[in-house]
Tab-separated table of C-alpha atoms in Angstrom:
chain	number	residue	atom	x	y	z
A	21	UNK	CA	9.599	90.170	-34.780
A	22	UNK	CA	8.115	88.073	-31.807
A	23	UNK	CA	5.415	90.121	-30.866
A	24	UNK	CA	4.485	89.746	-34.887
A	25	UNK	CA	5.007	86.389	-34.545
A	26	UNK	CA	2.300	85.681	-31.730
A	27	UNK	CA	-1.126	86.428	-32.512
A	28	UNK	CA	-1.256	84.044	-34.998
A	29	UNK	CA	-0.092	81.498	-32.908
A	30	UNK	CA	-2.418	82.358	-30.046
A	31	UNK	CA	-5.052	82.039	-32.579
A	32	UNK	CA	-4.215	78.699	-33.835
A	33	UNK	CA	-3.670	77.281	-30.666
A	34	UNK	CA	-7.755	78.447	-29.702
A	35	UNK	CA	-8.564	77.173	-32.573
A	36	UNK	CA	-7.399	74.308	-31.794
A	37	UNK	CA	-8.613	73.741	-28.254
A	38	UNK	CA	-11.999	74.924	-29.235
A	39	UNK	CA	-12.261	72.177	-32.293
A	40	UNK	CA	-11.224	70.054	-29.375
A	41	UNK	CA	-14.088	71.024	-26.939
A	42	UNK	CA	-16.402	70.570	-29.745
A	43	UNK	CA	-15.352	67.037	-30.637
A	44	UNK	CA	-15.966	65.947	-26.940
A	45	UNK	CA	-19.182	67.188	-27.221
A	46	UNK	CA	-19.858	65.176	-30.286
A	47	UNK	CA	-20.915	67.988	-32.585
A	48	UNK	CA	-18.452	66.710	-34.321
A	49	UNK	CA	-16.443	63.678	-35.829
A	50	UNK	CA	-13.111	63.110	-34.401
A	51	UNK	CA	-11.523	62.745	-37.812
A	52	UNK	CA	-13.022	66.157	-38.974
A	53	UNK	CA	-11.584	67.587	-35.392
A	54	UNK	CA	-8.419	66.221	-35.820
A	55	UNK	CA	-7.953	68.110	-39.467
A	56	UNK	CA	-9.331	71.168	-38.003
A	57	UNK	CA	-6.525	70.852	-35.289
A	58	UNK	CA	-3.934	70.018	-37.657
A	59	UNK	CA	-4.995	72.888	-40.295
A	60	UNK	CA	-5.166	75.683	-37.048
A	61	UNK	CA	-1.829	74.637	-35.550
A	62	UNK	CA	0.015	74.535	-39.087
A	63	UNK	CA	-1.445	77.673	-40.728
A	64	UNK	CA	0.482	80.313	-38.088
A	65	UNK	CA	3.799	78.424	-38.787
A	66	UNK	CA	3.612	78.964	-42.492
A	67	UNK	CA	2.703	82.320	-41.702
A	68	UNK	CA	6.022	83.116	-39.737
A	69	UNK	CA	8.071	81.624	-42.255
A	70	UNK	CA	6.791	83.544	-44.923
A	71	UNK	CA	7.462	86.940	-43.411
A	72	UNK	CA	9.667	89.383	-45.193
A	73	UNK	CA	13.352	89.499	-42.851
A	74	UNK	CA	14.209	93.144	-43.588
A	75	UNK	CA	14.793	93.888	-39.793
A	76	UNK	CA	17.020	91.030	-39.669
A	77	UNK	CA	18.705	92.732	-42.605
A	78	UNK	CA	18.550	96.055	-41.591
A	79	UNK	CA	20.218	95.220	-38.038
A	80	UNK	CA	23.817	92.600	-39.132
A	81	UNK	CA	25.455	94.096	-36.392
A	82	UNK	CA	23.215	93.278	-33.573
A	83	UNK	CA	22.465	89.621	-34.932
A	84	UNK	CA	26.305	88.894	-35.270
A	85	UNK	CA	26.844	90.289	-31.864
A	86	UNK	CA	24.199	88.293	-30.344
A	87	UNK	CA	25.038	85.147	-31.858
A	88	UNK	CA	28.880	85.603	-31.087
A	89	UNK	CA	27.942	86.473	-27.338
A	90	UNK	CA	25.586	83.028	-26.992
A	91	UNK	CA	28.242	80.367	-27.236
A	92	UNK	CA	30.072	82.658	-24.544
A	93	UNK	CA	26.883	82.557	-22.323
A	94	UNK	CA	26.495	78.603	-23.093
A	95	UNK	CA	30.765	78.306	-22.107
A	96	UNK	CA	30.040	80.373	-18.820
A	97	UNK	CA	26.927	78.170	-17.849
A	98	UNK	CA	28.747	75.162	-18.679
A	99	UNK	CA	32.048	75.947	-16.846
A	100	UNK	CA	29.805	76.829	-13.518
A	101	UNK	CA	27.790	73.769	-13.598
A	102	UNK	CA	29.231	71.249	-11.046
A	103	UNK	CA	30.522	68.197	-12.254
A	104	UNK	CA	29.405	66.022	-10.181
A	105	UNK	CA	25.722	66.854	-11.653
A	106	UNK	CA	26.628	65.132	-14.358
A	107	UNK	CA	27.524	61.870	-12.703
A	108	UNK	CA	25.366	61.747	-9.814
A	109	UNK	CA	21.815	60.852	-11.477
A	110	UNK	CA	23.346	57.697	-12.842
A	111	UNK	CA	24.639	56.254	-9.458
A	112	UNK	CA	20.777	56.236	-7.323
A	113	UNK	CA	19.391	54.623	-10.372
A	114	UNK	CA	21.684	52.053	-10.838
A	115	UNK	CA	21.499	51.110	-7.292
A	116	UNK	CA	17.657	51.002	-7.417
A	117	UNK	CA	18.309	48.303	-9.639
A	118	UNK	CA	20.429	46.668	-8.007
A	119	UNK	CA	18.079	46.771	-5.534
A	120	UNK	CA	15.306	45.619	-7.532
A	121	UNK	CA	16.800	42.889	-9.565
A	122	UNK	CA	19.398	41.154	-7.375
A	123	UNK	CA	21.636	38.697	-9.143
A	124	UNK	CA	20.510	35.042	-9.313
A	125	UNK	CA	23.179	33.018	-9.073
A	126	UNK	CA	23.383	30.679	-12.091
A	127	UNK	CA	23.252	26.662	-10.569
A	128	UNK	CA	26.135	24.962	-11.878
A	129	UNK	CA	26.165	23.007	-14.850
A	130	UNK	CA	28.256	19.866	-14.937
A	131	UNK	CA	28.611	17.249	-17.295
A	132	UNK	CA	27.879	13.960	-17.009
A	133	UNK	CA	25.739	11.617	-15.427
A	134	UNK	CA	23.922	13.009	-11.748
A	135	UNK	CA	24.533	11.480	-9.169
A	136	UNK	CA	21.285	10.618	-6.936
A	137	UNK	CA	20.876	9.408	-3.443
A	138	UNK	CA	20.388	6.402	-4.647
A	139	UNK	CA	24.116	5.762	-5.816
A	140	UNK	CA	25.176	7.630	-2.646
A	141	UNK	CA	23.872	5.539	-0.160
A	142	UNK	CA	24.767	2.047	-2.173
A	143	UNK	CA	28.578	3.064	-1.599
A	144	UNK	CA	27.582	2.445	2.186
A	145	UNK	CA	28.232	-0.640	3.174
A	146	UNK	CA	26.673	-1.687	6.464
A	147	UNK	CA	28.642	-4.011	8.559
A	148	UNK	CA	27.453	-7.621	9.295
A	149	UNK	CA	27.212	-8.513	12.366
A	150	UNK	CA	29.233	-10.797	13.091
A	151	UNK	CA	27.604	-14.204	15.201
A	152	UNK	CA	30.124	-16.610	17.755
A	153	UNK	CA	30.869	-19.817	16.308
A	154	UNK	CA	28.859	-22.565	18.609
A	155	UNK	CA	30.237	-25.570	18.654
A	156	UNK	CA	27.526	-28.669	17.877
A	157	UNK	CA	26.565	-30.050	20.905
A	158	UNK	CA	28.111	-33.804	20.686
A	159	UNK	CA	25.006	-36.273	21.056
A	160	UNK	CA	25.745	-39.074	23.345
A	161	UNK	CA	26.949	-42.216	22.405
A	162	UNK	CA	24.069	-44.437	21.529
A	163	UNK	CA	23.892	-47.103	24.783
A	164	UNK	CA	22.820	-50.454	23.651
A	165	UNK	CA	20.585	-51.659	26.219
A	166	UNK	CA	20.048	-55.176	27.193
A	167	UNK	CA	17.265	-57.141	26.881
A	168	UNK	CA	14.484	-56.505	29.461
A	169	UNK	CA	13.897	-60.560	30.448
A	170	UNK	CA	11.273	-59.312	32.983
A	171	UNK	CA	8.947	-56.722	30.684
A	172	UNK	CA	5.547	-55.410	31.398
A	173	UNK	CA	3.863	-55.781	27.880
A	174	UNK	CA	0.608	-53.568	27.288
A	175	UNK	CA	-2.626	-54.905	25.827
A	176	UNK	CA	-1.746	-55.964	22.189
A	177	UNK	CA	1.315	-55.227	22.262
A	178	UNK	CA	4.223	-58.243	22.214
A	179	UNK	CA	8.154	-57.490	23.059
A	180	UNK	CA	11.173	-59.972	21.033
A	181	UNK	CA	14.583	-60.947	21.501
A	182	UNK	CA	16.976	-61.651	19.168
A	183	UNK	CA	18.258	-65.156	18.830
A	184	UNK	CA	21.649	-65.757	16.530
A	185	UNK	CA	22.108	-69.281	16.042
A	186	UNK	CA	24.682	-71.495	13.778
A	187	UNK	CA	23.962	-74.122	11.888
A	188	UNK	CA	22.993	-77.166	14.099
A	189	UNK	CA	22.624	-75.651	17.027
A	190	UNK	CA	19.628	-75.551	19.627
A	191	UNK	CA	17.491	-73.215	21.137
A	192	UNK	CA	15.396	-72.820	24.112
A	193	UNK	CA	12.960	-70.396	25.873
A	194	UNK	CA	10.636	-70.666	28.513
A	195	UNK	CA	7.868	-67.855	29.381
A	196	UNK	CA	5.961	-67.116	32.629
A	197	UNK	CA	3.443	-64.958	32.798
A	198	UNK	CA	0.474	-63.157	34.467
A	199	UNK	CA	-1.887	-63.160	31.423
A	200	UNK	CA	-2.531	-65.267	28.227
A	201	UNK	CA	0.360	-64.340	26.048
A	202	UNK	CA	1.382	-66.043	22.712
A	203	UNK	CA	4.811	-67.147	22.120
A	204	UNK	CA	6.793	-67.477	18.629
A	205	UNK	CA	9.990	-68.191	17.339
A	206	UNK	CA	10.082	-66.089	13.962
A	207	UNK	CA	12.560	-64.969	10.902
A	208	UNK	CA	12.796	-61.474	10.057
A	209	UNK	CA	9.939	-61.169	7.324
A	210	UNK	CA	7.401	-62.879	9.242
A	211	UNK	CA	8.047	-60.452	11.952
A	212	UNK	CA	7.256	-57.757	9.774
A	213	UNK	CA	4.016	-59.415	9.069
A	214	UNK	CA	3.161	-59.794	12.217
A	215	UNK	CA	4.019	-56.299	13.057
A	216	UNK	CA	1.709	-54.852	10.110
A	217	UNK	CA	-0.996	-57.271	11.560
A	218	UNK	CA	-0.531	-59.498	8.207
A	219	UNK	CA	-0.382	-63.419	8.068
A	220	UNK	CA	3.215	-64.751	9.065
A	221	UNK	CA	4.625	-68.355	9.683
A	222	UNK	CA	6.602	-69.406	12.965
A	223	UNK	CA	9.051	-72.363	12.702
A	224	UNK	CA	7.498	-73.062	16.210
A	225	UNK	CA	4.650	-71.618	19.206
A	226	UNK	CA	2.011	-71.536	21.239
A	227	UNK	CA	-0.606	-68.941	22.052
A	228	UNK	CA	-3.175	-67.781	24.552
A	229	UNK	CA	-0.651	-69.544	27.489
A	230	UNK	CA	0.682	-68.241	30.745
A	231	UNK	CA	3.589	-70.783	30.618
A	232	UNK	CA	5.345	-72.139	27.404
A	233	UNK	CA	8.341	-73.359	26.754
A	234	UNK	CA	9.709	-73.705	22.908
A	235	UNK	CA	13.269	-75.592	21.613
A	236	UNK	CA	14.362	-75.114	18.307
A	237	UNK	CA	17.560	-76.338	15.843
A	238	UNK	CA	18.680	-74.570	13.591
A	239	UNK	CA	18.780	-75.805	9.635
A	240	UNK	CA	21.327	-72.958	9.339
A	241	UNK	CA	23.234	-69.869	10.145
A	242	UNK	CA	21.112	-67.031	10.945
A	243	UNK	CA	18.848	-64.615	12.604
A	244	UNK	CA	15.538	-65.540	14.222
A	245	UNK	CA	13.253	-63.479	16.807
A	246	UNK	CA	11.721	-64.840	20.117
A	247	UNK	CA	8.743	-63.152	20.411
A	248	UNK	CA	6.201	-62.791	23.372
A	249	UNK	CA	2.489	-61.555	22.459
A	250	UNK	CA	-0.015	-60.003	24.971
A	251	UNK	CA	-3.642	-61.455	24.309
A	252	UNK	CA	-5.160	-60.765	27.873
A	253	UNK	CA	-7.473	-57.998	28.061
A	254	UNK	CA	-4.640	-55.944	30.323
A	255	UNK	CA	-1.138	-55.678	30.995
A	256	UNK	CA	0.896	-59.120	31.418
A	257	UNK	CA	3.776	-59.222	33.138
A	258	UNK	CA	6.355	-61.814	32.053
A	259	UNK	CA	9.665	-64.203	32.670
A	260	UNK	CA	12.023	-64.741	30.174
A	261	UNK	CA	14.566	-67.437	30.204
A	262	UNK	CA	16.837	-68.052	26.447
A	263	UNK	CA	19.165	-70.866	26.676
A	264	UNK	CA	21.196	-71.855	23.426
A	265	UNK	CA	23.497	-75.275	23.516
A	266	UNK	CA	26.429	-75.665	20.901
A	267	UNK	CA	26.069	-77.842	17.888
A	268	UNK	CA	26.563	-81.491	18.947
A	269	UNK	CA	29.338	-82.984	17.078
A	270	UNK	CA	28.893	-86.063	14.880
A	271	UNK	CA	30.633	-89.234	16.171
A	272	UNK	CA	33.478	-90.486	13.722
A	273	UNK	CA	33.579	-93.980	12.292
């Protein structure tokens, strides 16, 4: 029944790759090939099934006997094959990939707001250094200095004394000098004037002198200036002498 069986396929199957040959050629169409192939590869498979099976018929024994024998022959093979065959192609592979595709570790996933360096380094707190307590150097005592009664005075410039006096009572100063000075007995607002080079009054003076010598009463308590001016055309040097007598008291009737 096999050697029936083969000729016809042998036939289809150069057939088939001669169809083949042709259509790389280009004599002709590779849907007309393809048909061709089809028809020459499915025409000697029809043929075997339509064959008449009297041998098969003719014969029980043998086929019964030779299909009870081939699930013996399949048991043998089987029970011979090693079993670790069976196990052993799937152990390389999966180690290739394991190989191949190593495991990425997933980053963890937490809820919540991050945390950035920011916020980290604000929690840091950064001593202050910390400075020694001075003490405030204590400023001297203000001295109050006397009255210079023997001044140099520079070119326009002019030195006073102050002069209390009570009600009544008299005054008198006398000036030597080495240049023409001017000499004044002034209240407080007329010294201003005189020191913002504006008019003022004296209640008494004398100017461009070397020697002078003024007397005053008072009309009341208070404050006056005795003021020396230099009007030379250098330094003066000067002499100051302030007297003051007490009130005189009125005789009683």
């Amino acid at each position: 029944m096999a050697m029936g069986s083969r000729p016809p396929l042998l036939l289809g199957n150069l057939v088939a790759i001669v169809v083949t040959v042709v259509a790389f050629v280009q004599a002709i169409s590779w849907p007309v090939a393809g048909v061709l192939i089809l028809v020459s590869l499915a025409l000697p498979l029809l043929a075997n099934i339509t064959l008449p099976k009297g041998p098969i018929s003719s014969h029980p024994a043998t086929k019964i006997s030779a299909t009870t024998h081939h699930p013996q022959t399949e048991a043998k093979i089987s029970q011979h094959r090693p079993p670790e065959k069976h196990s052993t192609p799937n152990h390389p592979s999966s180690a290739r990939m394991d190989q191949r595709t190593p495991s990425k570790p997933e980053p963890d996933r937490t809820l919540g707001p991050k945390v950035g360096p920011k916020l980290a380094t604000s929690t840091i707190t950064t001593p202050k250094p910390v400075l020694p307590k001075v003490a405030p150097t204590p400023r001297p005592p203000v001295v109050k200095q006397d009255p210079d009664f023997n001044p140099t005075i520079a070119k326009g410039d002019y030195s006073d004394y102050d002069v209390e006096l009570e009600s009544g009572q008299d005054f008198s100063g006398e000036v030597t000098g080495t240049g023409l000075v001017n000499v004044y007995l002034l209240d407080e607002d007329n010294l201003d004037n005189l020191d913002q080079g504006e008019e003022f009054w004296s209640e008494t003076g004398e100017e461009s002198v070397e020697n002078a010598t003024l007397e005053f009463t008072a009309p009341s308590k208070g404050k006056w200036y005795f003021v020396v001016e230099n009007v030379d055309d250098r330094a003066v040097s000067v002499t100051v002498k302030l007297q003051t007598v007490p009130a005189s008291i009125a005789p009683t009737q």
